[in-house]
Structures are given as structure tokens and as C-alpha cells.
PDB file of C-alpha atoms in Angstrom:
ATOM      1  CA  UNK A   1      21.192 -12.525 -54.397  1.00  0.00           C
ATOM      2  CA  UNK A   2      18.440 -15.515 -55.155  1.00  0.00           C
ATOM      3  CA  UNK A   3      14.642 -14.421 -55.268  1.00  0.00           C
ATOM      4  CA  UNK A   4      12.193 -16.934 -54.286  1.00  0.00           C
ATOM      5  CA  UNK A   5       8.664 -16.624 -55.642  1.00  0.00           C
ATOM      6  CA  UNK A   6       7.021 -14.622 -53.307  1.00  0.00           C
ATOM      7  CA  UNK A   7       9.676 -11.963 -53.977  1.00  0.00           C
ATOM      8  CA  UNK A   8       9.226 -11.983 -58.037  1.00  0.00           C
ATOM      9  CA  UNK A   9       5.450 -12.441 -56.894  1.00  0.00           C
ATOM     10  CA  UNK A  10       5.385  -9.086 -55.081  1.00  0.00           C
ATOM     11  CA  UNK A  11       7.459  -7.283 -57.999  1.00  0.00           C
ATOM     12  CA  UNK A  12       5.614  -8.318 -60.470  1.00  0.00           C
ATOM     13  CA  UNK A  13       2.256  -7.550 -58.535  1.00  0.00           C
ATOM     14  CA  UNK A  14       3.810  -4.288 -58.514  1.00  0.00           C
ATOM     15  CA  UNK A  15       4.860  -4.073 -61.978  1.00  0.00           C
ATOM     16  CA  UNK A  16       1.163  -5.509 -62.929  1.00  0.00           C
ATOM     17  CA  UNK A  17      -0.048  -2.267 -61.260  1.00  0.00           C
ATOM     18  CA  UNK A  18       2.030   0.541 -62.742  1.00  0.00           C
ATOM     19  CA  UNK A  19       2.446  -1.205 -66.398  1.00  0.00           C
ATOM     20  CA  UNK A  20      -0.126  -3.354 -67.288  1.00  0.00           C
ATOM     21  CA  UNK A  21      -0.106  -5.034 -70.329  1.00  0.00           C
ATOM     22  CA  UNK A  22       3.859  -5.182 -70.407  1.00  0.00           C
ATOM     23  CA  UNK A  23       4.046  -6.621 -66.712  1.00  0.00           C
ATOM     24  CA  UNK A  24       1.679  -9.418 -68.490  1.00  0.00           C
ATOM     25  CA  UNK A  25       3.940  -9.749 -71.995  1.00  0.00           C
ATOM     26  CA  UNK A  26       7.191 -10.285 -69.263  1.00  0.00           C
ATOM     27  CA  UNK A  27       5.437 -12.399 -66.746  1.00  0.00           C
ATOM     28  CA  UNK A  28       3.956 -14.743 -69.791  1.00  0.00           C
ATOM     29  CA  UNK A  29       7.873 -14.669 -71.179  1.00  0.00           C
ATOM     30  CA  UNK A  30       8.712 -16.453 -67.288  1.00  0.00           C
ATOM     31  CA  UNK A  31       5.812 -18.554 -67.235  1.00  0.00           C
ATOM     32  CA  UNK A  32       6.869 -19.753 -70.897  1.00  0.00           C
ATOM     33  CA  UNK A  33      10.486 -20.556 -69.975  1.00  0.00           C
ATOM     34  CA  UNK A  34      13.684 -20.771 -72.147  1.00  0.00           C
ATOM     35  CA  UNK A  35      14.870 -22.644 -74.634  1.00  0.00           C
ATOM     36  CA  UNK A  36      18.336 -24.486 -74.149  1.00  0.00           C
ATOM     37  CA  UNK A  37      20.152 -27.152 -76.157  1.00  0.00           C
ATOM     38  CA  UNK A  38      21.343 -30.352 -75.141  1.00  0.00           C
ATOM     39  CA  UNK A  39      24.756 -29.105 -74.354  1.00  0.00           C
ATOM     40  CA  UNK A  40      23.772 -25.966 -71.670  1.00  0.00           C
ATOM     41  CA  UNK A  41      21.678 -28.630 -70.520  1.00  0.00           C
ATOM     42  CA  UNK A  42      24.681 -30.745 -69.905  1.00  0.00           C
ATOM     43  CA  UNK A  43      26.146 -27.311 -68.563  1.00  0.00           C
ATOM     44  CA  UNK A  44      23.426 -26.417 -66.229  1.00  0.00           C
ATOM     45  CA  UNK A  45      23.704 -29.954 -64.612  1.00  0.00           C
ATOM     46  CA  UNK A  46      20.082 -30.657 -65.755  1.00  0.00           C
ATOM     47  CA  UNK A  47      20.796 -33.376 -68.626  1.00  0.00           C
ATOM     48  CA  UNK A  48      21.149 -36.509 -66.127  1.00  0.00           C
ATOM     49  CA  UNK A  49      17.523 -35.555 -64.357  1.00  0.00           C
ATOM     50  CA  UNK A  50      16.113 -34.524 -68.408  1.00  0.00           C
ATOM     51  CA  UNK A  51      16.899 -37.604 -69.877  1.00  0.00           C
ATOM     52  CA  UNK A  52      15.993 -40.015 -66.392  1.00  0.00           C
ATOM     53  CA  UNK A  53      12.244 -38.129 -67.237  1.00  0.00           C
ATOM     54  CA  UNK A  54      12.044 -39.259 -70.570  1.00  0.00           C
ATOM     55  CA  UNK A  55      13.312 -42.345 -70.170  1.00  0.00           C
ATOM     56  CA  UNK A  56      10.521 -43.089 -67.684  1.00  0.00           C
ATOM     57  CA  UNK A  57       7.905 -41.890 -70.026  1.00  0.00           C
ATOM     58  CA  UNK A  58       9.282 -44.013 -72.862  1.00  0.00           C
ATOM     59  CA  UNK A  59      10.524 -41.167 -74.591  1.00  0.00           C
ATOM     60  CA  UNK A  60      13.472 -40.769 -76.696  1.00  0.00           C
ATOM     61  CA  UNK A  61      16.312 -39.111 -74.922  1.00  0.00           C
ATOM     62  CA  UNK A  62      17.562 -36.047 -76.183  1.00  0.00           C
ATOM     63  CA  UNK A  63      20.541 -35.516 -79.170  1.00  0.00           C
ATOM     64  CA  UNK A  64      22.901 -33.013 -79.888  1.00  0.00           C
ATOM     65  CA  UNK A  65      20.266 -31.322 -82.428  1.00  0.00           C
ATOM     66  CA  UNK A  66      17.311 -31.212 -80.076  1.00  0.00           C
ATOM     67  CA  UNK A  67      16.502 -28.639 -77.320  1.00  0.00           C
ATOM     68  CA  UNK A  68      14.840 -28.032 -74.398  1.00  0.00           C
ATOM     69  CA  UNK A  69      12.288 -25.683 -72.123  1.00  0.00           C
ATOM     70  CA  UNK A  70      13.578 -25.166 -69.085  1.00  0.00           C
ATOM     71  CA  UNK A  71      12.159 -22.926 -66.059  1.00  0.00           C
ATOM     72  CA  UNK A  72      13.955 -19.697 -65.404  1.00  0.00           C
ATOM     73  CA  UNK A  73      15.533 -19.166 -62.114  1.00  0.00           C
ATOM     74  CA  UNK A  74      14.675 -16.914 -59.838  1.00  0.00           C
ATOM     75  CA  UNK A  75      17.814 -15.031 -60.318  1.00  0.00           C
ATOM     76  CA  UNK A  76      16.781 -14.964 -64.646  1.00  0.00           C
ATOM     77  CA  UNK A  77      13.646 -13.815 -64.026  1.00  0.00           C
ATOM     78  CA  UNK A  78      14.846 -10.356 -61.801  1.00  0.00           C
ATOM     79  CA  UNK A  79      17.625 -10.328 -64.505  1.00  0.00           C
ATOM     80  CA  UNK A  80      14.583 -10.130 -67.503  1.00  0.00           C
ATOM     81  CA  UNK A  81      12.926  -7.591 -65.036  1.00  0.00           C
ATOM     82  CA  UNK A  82      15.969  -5.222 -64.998  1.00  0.00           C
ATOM     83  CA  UNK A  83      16.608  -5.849 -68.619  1.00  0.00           C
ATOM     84  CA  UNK A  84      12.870  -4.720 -69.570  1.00  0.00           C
ATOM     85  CA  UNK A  85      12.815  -1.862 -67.151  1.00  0.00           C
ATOM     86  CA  UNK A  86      15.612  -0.201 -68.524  1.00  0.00           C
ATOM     87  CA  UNK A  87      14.840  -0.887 -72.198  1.00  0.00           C
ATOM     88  CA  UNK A  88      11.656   0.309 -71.489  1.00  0.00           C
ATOM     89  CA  UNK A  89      13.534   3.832 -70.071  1.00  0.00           C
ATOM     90  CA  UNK A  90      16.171   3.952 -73.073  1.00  0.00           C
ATOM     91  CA  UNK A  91      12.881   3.598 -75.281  1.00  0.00           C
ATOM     92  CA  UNK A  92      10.838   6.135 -73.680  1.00  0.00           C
ATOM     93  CA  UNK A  93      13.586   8.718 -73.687  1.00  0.00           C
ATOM     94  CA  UNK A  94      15.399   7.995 -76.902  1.00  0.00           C
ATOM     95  CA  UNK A  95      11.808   8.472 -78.867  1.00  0.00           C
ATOM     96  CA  UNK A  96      11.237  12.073 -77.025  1.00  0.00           C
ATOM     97  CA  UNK A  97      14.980  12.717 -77.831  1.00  0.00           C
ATOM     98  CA  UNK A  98      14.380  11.613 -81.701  1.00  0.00           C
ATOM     99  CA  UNK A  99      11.044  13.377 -82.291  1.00  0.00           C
ATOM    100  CA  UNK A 100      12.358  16.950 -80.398  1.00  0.00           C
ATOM    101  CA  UNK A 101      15.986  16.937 -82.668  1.00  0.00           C
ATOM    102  CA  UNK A 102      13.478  16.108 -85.466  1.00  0.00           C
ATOM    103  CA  UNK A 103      11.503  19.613 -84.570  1.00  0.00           C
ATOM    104  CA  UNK A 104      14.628  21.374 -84.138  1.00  0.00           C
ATOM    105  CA  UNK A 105      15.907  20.309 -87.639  1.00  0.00           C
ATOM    106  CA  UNK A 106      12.882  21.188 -89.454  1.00  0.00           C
ATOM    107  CA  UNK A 107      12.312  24.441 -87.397  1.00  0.00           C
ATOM    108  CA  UNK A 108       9.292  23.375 -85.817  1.00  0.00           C
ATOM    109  CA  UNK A 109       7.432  24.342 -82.405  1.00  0.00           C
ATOM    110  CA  UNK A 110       8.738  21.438 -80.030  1.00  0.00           C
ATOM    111  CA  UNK A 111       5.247  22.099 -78.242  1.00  0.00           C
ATOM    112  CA  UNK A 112       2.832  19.274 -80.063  1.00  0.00           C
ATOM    113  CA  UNK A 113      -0.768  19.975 -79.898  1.00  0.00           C
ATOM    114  CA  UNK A 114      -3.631  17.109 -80.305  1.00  0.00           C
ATOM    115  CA  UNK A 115      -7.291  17.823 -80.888  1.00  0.00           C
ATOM    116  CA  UNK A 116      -9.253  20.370 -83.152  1.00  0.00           C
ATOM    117  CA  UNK A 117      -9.320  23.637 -81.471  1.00  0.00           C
ATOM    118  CA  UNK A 118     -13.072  24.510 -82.401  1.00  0.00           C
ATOM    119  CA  UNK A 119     -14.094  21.104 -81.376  1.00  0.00           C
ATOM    120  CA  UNK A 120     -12.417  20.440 -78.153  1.00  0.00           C
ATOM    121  CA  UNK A 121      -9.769  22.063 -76.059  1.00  0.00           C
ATOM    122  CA  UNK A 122      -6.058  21.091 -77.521  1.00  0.00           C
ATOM    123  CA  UNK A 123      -4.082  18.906 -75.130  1.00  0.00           C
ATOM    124  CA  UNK A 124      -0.506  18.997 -76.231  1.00  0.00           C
ATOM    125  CA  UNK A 125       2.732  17.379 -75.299  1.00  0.00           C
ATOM    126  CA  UNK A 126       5.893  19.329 -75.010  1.00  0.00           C
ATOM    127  CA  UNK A 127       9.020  17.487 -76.207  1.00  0.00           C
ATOM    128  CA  UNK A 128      11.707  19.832 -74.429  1.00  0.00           C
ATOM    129  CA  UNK A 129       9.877  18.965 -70.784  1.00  0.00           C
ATOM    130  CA  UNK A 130       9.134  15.364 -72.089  1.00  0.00           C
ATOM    131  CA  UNK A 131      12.818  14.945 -73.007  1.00  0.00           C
ATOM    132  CA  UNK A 132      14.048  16.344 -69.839  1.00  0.00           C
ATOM    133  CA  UNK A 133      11.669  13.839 -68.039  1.00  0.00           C
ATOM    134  CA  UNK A 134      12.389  10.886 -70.012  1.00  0.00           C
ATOM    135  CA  UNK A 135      16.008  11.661 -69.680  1.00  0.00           C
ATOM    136  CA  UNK A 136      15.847  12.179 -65.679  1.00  0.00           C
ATOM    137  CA  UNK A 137      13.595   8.875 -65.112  1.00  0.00           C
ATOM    138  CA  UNK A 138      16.756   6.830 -67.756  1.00  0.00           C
ATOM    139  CA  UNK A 139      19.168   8.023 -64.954  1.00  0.00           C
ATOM    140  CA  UNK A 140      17.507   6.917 -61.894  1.00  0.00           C
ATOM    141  CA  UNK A 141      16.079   3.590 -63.151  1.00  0.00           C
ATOM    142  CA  UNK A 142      19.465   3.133 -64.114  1.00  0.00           C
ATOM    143  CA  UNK A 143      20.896   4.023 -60.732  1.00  0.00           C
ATOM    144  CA  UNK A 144      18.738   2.057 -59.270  1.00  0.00           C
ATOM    145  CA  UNK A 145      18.985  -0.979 -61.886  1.00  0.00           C
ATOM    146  CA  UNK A 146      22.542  -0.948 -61.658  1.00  0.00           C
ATOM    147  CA  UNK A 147      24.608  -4.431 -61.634  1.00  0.00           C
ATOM    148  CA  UNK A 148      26.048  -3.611 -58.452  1.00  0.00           C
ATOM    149  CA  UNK A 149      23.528  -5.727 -57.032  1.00  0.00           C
ATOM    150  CA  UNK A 150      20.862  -3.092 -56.028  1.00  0.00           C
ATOM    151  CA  UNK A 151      17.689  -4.701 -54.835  1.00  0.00           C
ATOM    152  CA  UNK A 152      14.249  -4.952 -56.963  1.00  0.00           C
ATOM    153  CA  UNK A 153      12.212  -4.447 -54.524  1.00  0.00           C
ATOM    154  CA  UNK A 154      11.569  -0.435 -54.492  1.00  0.00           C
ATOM    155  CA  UNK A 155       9.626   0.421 -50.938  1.00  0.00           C
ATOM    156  CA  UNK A 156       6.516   2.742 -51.714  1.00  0.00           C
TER     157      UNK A 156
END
């Protein structure tokens, strides 16, 4: 599967929308590029069209020691996607998980409240339905995250 840029344009759009500030940390890694040496440079078939550049510029061609920013592909790019989406699901759950064996260890109400009760009504989390959540969401973004080539692009 190759993804041009109106593809990764429309996920990330979409990302942009339902996660903010991380859609902007991954879409700033892209934009940034990634560092290679000379030799994946040789690898990737990119050294003879490198070193023709800097040569025109007057530049000193690159050795063994230096490296390089290249672009990522469009393929890398859906690749960091996936990767980010599904740490961001074994993050999400594996906290909840942590923090509810924690109660359960130390006895304590898995229910946790936040707020001063003659202040403000309490708003409170509870770790058993947040695991349970977490846990669920891990499983699908993983289904649908899989390497068996299952498309980005999620229809609303």
C-alpha cells in the first residue's frame, strides 16, 4: 500500500481533530524527517542524487561519519501513525491497569473522587470501568492497526 499526501493529509486532519496536541508532536516528527547515515543512504539509492546536490552547491560530499535528513515516505509516515496510535492505546490502558492493581493491593476504593465535597460536587473516575474501557479500545485499535495491511483511513 503507498499513501500519497492527500491521504496522510486527510488522516492527519483527522487525527488533528480527535488528538490535538499529539496529532501536532507526530505531524512536526514527519515534517522534520529522519536521520540516516551515509551507508542507508547508499541503501536507499539516494547517495548518487545526495552527493550530485552538494557537489553543485560546492559542498563537501558526504563520509562514512556524516549523516543525513531525509523525507519520510509516505509508507513511514502511516507506519509512525500506527506506531503512535497503538502506543498511545498500550499507554492509556496499561496506566488504568497499574493505578487499579495499585488500589487492589493497598485495599483501596478503585472509585477515585476529585474535588472538595463542600466546595463543589466530586467528579470521580472509576478505574474498574476505566480499565475495562482502556482495555476494549487496546483490542480494537489493534484489530484495526494490525500489519495485515488494514487501511488508515477509518470512514466516520
Amino acid at each position: 500500500m503507498s499513501i500519497d499526501n492527500d491521504q496522510y493529509a486527510r488522516i492527519m486532519a483527522q487525527l488533528k481533530e480527535e488528538l490535538g496536541d499529539l496529532a501536532d508532536q507526530l505531524d512536526q516528527e514527519v515534517r522534520q524527517g529522519r536521520v540516516v547515515s551515509e551507508q542507508k543512504l547508499k541503501q536507499e539509492g539516494q547517495y548518487a542524487a545526495r552527493a550530485s546536490r552538494l557537489a553543485e552547491t560546492e559542498l563537501p560530499p558526504i563520509g562514512k561519519t556524516d549523516v543525513a535528513v531525509i523525507p519520510y515516505t509516505g509508507d513511514e509516515r502511516i507506519e509512525l501513525i500506527r506506531r503512535m496510535l497503538l502506543t498511545l492505546a498500550e499507554t492509556m490502558y496499561t496506566s488504568r491497569k497499574v493505578m487499579l492493581d495499585m488500589a487492589a493491593a493497598e485495599g483501596m476504593d478503585p472509585i477515585i473522587r476529585f474535588g472538595d465535597p463542600e466546595l463543589e460536587t466530586p467528579s470521580s473516575i472509576d478505574l474498574k470501568a476505566e480499565t475495562a474501557q482502556t482495555h476494549l479500545a487496546l483490542e480494537i485499535v489493534r484489530d484495526l492497526l494490525s500489519d495485515d495491511g488494514a487501511s488508515m483511513e477509518v470512514s466516520r
